[in-house]
XYZ file of C-alpha atoms in Angstrom:
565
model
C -28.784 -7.956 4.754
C -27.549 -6.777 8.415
C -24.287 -5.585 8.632
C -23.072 -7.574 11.421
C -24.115 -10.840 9.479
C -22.465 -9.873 6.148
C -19.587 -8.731 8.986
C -19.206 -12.401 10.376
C -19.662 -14.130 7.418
C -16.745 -12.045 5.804
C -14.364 -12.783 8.645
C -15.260 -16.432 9.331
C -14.369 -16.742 4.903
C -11.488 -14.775 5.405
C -9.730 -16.787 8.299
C -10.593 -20.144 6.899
C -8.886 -18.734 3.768
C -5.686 -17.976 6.069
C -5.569 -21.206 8.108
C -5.924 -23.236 4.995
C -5.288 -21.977 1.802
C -2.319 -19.773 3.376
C -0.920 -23.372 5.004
C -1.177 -24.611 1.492
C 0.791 -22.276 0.068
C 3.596 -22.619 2.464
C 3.796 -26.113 1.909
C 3.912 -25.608 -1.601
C 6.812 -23.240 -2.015
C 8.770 -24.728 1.182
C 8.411 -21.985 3.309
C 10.553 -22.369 6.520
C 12.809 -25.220 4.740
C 15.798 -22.732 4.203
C 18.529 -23.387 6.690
C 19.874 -20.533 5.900
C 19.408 -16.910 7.786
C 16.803 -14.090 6.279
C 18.757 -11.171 4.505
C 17.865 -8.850 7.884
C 20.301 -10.892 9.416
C 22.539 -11.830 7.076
C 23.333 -8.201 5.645
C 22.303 -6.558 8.434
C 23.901 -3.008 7.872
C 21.695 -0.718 10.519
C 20.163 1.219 7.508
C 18.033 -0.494 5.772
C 18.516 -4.135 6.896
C 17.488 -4.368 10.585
C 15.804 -7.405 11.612
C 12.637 -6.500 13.655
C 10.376 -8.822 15.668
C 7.265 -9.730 14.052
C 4.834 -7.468 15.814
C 6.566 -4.736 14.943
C 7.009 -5.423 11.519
C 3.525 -6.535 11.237
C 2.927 -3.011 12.694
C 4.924 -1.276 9.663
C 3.728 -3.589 7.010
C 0.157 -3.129 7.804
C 0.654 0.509 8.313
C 2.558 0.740 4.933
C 0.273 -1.330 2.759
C -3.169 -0.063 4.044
C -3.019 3.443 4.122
C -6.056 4.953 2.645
C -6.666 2.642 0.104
C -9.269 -0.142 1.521
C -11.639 2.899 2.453
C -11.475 4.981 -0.549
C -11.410 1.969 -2.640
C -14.878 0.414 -1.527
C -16.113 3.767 -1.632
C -15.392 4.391 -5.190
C -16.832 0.818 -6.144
C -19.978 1.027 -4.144
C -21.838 2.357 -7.072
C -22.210 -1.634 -7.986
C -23.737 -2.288 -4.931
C -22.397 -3.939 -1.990
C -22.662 -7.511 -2.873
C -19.939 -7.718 -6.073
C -17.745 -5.487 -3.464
C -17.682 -7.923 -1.417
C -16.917 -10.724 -3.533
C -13.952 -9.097 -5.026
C -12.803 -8.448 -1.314
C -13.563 -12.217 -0.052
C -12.128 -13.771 -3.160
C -9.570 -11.458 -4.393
C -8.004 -11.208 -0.829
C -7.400 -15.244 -0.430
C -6.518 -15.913 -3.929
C -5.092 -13.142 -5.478
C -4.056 -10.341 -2.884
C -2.915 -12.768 -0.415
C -1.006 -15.351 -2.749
C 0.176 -11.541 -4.520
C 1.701 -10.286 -1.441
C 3.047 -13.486 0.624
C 4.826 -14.785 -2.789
C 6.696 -11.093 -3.084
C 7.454 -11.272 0.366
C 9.162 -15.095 -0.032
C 11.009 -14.490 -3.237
C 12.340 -11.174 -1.929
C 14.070 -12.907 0.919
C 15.399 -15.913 -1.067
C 16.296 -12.487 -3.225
C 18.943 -11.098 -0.986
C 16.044 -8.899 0.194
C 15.722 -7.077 -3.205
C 12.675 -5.677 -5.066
C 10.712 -7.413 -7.381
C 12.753 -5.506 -10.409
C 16.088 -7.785 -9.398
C 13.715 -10.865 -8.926
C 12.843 -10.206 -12.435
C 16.222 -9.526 -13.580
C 17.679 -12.935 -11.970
C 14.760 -14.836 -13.391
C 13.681 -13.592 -16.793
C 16.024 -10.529 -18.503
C 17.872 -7.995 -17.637
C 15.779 -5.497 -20.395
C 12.460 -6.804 -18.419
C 13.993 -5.828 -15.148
C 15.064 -2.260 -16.202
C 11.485 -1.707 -17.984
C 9.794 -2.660 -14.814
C 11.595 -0.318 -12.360
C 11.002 2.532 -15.178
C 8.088 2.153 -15.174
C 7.475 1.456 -10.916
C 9.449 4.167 -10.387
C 7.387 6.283 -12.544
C 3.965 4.946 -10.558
C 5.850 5.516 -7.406
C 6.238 9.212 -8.012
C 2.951 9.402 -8.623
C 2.039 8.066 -5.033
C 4.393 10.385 -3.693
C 2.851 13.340 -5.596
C -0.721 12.582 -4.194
C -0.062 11.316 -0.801
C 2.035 14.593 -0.202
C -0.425 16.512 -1.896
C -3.264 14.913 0.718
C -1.117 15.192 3.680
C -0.675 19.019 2.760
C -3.897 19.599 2.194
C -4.739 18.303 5.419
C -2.294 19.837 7.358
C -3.247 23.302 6.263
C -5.838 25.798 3.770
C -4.841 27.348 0.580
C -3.137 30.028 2.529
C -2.004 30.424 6.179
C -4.760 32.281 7.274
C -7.456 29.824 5.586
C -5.954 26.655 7.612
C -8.693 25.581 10.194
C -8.432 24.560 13.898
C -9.088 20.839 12.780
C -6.073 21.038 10.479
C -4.080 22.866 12.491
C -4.669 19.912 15.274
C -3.883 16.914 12.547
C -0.610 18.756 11.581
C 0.303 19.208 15.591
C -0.563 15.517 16.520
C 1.206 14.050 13.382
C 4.611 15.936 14.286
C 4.671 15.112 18.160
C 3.694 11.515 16.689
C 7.025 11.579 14.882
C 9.014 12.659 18.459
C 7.230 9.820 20.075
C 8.432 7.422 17.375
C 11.958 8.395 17.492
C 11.966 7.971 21.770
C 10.316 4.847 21.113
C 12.521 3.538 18.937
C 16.078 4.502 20.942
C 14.341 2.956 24.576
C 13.791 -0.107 22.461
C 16.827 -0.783 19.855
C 19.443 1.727 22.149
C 18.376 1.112 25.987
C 16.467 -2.517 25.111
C 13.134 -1.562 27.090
C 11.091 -4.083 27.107
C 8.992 -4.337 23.970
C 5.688 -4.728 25.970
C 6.281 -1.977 29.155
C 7.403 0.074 25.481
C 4.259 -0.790 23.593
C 2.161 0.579 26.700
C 4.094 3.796 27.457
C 3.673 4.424 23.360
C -0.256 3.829 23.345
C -0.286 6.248 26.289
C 2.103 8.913 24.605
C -0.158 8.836 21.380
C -3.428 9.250 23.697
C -1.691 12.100 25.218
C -0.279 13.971 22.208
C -3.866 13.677 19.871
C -5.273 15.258 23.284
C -2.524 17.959 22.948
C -3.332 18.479 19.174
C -6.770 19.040 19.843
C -6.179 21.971 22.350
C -3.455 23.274 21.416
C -2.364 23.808 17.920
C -0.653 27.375 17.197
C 1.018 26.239 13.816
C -0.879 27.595 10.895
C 0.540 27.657 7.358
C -0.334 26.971 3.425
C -1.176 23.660 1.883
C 1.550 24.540 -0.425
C 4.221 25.948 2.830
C 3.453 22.403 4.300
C 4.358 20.499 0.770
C 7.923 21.613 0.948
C 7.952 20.508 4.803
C 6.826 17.272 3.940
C 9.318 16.852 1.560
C 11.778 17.348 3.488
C 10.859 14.751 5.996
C 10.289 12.249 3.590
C 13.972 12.763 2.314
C 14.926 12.634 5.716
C 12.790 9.771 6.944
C 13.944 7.573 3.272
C 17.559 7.806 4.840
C 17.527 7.209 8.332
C 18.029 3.928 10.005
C 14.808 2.156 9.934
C 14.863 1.558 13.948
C 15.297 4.928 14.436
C 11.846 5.805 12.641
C 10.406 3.938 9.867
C 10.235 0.840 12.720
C 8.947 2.913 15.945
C 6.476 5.015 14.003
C 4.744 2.604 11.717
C 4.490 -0.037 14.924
C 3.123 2.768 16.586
C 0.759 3.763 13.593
C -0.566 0.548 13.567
C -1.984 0.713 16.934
C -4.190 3.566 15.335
C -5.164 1.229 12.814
C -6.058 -1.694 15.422
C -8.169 0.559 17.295
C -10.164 1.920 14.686
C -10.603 -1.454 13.326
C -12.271 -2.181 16.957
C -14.210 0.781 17.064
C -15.725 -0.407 13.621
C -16.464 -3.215 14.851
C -17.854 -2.493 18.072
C -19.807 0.124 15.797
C -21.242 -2.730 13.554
C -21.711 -5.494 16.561
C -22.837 -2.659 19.128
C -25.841 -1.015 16.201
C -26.003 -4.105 13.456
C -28.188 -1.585 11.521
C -29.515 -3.425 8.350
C -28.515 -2.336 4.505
C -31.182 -0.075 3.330
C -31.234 -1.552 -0.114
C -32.722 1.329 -1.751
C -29.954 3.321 -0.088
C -27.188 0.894 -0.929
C -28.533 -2.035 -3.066
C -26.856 -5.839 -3.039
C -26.682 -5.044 -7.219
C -26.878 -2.346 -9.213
C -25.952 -3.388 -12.244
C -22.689 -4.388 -14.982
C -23.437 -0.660 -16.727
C -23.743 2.123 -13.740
C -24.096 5.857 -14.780
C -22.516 7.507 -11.959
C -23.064 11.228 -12.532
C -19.596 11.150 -14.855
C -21.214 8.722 -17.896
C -21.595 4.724 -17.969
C -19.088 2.827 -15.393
C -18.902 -0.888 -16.395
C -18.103 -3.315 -13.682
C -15.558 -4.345 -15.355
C -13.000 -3.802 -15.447
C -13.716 -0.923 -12.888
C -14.416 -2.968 -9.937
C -11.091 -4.712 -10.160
C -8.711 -1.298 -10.745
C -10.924 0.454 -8.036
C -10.740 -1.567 -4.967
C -7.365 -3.026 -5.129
C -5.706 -2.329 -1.681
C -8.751 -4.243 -0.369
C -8.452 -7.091 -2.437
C -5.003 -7.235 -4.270
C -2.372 -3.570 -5.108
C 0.683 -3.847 -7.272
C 1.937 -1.506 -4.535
C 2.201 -4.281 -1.614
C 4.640 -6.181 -3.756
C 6.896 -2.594 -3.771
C 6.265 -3.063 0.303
C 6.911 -6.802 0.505
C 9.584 -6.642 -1.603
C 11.327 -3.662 -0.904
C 11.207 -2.714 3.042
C 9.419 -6.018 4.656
C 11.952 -8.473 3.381
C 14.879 -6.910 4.614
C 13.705 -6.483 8.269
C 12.163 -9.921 8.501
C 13.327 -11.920 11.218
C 12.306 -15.676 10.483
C 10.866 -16.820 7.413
C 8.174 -18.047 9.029
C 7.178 -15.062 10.169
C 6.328 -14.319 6.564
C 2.511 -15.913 6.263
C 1.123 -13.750 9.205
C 2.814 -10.550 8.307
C 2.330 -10.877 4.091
C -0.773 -13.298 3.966
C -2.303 -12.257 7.493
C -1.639 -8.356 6.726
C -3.854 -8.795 3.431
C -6.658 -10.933 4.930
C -7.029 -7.820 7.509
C -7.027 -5.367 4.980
C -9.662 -7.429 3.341
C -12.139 -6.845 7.131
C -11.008 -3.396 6.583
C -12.893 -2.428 3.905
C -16.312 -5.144 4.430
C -15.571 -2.590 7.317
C -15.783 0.615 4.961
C -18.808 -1.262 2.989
C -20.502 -1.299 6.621
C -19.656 2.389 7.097
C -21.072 3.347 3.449
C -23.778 1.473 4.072
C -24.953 3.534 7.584
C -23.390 6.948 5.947
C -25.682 6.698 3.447
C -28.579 6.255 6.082
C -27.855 9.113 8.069
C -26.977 11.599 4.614
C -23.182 11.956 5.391
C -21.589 11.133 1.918
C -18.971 14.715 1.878
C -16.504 12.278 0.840
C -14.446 9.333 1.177
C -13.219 10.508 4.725
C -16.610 12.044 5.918
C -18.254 8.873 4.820
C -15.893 6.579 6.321
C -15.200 8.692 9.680
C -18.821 9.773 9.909
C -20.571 6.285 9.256
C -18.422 4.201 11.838
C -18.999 6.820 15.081
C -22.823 7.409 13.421
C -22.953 3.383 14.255
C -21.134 3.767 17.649
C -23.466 7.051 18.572
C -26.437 4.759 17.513
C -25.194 2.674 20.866
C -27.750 3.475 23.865
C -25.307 5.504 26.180
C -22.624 6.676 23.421
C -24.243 9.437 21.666
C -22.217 11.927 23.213
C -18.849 10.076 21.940
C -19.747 10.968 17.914
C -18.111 13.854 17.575
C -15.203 12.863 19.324
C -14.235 9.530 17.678
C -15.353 11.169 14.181
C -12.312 13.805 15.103
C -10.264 10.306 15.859
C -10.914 8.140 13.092
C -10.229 11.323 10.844
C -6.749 11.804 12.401
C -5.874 8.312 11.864
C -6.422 8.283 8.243
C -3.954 11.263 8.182
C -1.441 9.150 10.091
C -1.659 6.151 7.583
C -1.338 8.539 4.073
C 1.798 9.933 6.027
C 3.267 5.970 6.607
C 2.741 5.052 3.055
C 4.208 8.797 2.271
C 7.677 7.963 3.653
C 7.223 4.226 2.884
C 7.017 4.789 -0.716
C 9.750 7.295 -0.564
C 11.804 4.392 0.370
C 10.610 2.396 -1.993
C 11.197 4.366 -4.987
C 15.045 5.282 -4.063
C 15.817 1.737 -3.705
C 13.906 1.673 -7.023
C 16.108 4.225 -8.474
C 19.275 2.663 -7.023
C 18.716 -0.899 -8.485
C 18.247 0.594 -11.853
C 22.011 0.868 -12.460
C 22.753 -2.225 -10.769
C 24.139 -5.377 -13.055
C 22.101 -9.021 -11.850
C 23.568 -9.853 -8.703
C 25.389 -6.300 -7.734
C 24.086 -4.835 -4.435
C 24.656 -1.245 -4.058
C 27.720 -1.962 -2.278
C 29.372 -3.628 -4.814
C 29.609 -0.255 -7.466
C 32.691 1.881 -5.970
C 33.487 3.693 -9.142
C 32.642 5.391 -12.292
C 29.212 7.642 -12.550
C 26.690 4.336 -11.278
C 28.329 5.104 -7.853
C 26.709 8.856 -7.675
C 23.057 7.078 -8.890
C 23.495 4.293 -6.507
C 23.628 6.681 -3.394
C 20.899 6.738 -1.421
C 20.862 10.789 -0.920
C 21.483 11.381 -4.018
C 18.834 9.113 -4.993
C 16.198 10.160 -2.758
C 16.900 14.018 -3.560
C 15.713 12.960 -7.523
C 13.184 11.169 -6.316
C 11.687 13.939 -3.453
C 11.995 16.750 -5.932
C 10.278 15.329 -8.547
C 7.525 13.893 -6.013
C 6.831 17.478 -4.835
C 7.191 18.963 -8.087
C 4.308 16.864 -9.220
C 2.182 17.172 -6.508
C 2.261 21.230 -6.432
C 1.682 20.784 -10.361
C -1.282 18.969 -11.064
C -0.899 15.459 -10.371
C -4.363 15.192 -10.363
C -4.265 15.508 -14.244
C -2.860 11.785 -14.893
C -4.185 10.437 -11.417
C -6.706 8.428 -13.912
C -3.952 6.296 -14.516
C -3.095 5.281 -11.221
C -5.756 2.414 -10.236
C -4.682 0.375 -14.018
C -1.255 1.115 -13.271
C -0.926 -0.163 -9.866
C -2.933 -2.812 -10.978
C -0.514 -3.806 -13.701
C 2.285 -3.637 -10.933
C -0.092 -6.597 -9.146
C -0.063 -8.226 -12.378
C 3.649 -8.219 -13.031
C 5.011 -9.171 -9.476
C 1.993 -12.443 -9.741
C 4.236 -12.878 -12.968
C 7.667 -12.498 -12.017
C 6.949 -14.978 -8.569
C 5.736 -17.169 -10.828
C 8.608 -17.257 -13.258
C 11.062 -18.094 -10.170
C 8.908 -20.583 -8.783
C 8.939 -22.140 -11.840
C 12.750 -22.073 -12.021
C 13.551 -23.801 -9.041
C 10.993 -26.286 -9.884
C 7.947 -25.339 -7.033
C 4.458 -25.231 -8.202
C 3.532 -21.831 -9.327
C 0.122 -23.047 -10.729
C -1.868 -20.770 -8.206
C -0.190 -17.446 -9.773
C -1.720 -18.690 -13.575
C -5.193 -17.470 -13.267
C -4.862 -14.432 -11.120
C -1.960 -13.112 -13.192
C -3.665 -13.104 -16.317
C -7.127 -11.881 -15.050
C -5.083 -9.064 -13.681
C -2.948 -8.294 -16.503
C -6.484 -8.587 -18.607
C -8.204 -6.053 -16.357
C -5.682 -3.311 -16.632
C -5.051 -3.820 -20.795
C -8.823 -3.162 -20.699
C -8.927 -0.179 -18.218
C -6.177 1.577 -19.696
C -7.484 0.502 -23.620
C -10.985 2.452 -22.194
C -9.035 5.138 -20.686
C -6.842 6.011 -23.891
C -10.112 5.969 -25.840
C -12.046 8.578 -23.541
C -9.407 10.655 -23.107
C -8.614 10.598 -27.231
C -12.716 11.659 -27.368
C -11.737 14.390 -24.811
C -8.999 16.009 -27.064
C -11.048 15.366 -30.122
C -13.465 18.101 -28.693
C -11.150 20.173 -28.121
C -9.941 22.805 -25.212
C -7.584 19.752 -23.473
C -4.909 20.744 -21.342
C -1.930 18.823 -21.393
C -3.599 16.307 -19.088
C -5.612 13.796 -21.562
C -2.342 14.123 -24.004
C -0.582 12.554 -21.270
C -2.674 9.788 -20.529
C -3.193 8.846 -24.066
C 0.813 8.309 -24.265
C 1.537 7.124 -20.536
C -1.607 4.423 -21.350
C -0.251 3.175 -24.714
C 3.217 2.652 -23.102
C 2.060 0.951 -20.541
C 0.126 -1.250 -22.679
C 2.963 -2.089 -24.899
C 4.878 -2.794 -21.648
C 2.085 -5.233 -20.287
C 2.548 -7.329 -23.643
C 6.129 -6.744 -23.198
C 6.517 -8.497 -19.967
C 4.052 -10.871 -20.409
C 5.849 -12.489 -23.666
C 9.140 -12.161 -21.832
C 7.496 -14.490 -18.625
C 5.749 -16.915 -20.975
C 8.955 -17.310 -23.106
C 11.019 -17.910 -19.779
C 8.281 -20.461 -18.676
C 8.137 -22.470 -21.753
C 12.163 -22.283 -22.311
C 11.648 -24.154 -17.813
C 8.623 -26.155 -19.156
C 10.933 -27.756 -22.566
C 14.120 -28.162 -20.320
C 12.166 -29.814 -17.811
């Protein structure tokens, strides 16, 4: 197979999936019928609720959702071979990512804007809603922990004196990237500059500060020194009026993302080198021994590459930051449906980088094999060999710049998490003004817990129960295809296209985490285990029992809809 064919194939699937199966669904649930205003508008408090215009919250809900997942994902799952990869991405992207994220994204904003745990809450119990933020605020901690942890580690060495020149230069260009954001944002929501003469001063400012970076870099301290830095911005940036930086800098994020998506795919289109398939087969098998004993396709395939096909976390995004900045409702398909599909070319991207990385022997790791496969294509161009080194540098900077969005993003997330906790069905945070639920209904206080506990984590070993986090984002997928479909179903639209993918999904992760409880029981049973394996054996059960928990709770609440009907 060439790379550019299984390239246009992917994207020609992927857009007929978007112009028809996304109309479909908009038909079907009445998108765009509501009269009524989006909750950006109608509780439009300057914090949190901001309406934004759709290419910049494209920009911010792209930046948010992709992050590093559709690269490291494929990655992880290439040990199949290319060809189930690819499947999952094709199909799991049209009917269960895209339908996954566009249905969050609706219900939130017929929602008053609110998560997926008050959706739940309005539509099946109150005890289901309060288990499902436990246990999303629990996962979101977790993605705090490692994305801090990565963003540390590539900001500086194990001590100040071990942090490189290339580290020191991503840690320089991500802070004057944050300046940038907040003058971007004040011209545009404070002195109403023109979103496009904007858009092309910002492309120019980030050109100019990664050049900066590169030369000049003089700040040089610990992975551990930067940890506490980072979580200090991410308390900072989890408060602070969304135009001021969560808007700006993810709109100006995803014009990192754009451009490496082009220089993939001028990379693929420019070499169109064919898949050595005894480098990278088409199939290699339902039972693959990858160095750490037998990986079966499934239900690996489907916990591994989730951002690239469907991720429990989008419906956190959707849900929890995209819904209350959304200016129309119809601007809903292209930001939630569209914003999957191109996460989905994303990683047939990364498949096409693995694919080349393996042909030239760069396979370091997830970011050497991404970064170094896509400029080993564009190097591979007669006349750009000189640019390889250059746009590896690039591509590598812009990864850091997306596990930084998601960083902050899911700092967000998880306070407004922690707030709705206390919250009775129907209260906003607004409505407590007494008693001790006013103190855990405050956003600082709320985002102090939730920061402290993040770093805590990630200076701690997070990597001990990190196992855990592909079934349990996976279950998050499962339960927000569950609790869409449980509204639907209440105010009588046809829900029929959640079924399927809800229960695969729900099936996958009781299977991964049933697997993972049993290895990790075998690795206590021979002794010498740290606390880690203890804590996946409990986390797993519980999350198991909660699976079946919420799952009777939903089919009760459809059958009680079904009998009434």
């Amino acid at each position: 197979m060439n790379s550019l064919v299984l390239l246009v194939i992917s994207i020609i699937v992927l857009v007929c999936g978007y112009i028809f199966y996304g109309g479909w669904l908009c038909k079907q649930w009445g998108v765009g019928e509501s009269k009524e205003e989006t909750p950006a508008h109608a509780m439009e408090d300057g914090v949190d609720y901001v309406p934004a215009k759709a290419p910049v919250l494209m920009g911010h809900h792209f930046s948010s959702i992709a992050g590093a997942g559709p690269i490291t994902g494929p990655i992880g799952a290439a040990m199949f071979g290319w060809l189930p990869v690819t499947l999952w991405i094709l199909v799991g992207g049209i009917f269960f990512g895209g339908v996954h994220d566009f249905g969050a994204l609706f219900a939130s904003i017929r929602h008053k804007g609110q998560s997926i745990g008050e959706i739940i809450s309005a539509n099946m119990s109150r005890r289901a809603k309060r288990l499902f933020i436990i246990f999303a605020y629990l996962t979101l901690i977790l993605v705090v922990a490692a994305f801090a942890s990565i963003v540390a580690s590539t900001f500086g060495g194990a001590t100040a004196a071990e942090t490189t020149d290339s580290q020191a230069s991503v840690a320089m260009v991500s802070i004057l990237f944050i300046v940038i954001a907040i003058v971007f944002g004040f011209l545009v929501y404070r002195r109403n500059a023109p979103m496009a003469v904007a858009s092309v001063i910002g492309v120019i400012a980030i050109i100019a500060i990664m050049a900066i970076g590169m030369n000049f870099h003089p700040i040089k301290l610990s992975s551990n020194a930067w940890m506490w830095i980072v979580g200090v911005y991410i308390a900072i940036a989890s408060v602070t009026p969304v135009w001021i930086l969560l808007q700006p800098r993810d709109y100006l994020s995803s014009f990192l993302l754009y451009a490496m998506l082009f220089v993939a795919v001028v990379g693929v289109v420019g070499a169109h080198p064919n898949i050595d398939s005894t480098l990278f087969p088409a199939f290699a098998g339902f039972a693959v021994d990858n160095g750490n004993g037998i990986q079966y396709m499934f239900p690996v395939l489907f916990t591994t590459v989730a951002c690239g096909a469907i991720s429990g976390f989008h419906s956190l995004v959707s849900s929890g930051t995209t819904s209350k900045q959304l200016d129309k409702e119809m601007d809903a398909k292209p930001i939630a449906y569209g914003g999957m599909l191109l996460e989905c070319v994303l990683a047939v991207l990364t498949l096409c980088a693995i694919a080349y990385a393996r042909q030239i022997g760069t396979t370091a790791g997830a970011t050497d094999i991404f970064a170094g496969g896509i400029a080993g294509m564009v190097a591979a161009i007669p006349g750009l060999a000189g640019a390889q080194n250059t746009l590896y540098t690039l591509l590598v900077l812009t990864y850091s710049a997306f596990c930084l969005t998601s960083l902050d993003t899911a700092t967000r997330l998880a306070r407004f998490m922690f707030q709705e906790f206390w919250l009775e069905p129907g209260q906003t945070v607004g409505d407590v003004k007494e008693g001790y639920k006013k103190l855990m209904v405050n956003p600082y206080f709320a985002t102090i817990i939730t920061v402290i506990l993040g770093v805590l984590l990630g200076l701690n070993g997070y990597g001990k129960i990190w196992g855990l986090f592909g079934a349990a984002n996976q279950l998050l997928a499962g339960i927000g295809l569950l609790a869409v479909a449980t509204w639907l179903g209440n105010i009588g639209r046809n829900n029929k296209m959640f079924l399927f993918p809800m229960g695969f999904m729900i099936i996958v992760t009781i299977c991964s985490l049933a697997l993972t409880v049993k290895n990790q029981i075998g690795i206590i049973s021979a002794g010498g285990a740290d606390w880690g394996p203890y804590a996946q054996v409990i986390i797993g059960a519980l999350l198991i029992v909660l699976a079946i928990v919420l799952v009777i709770e939903g089919v009760q609440t459809l059958s009680r809809k079904k009998a009434a009907a």
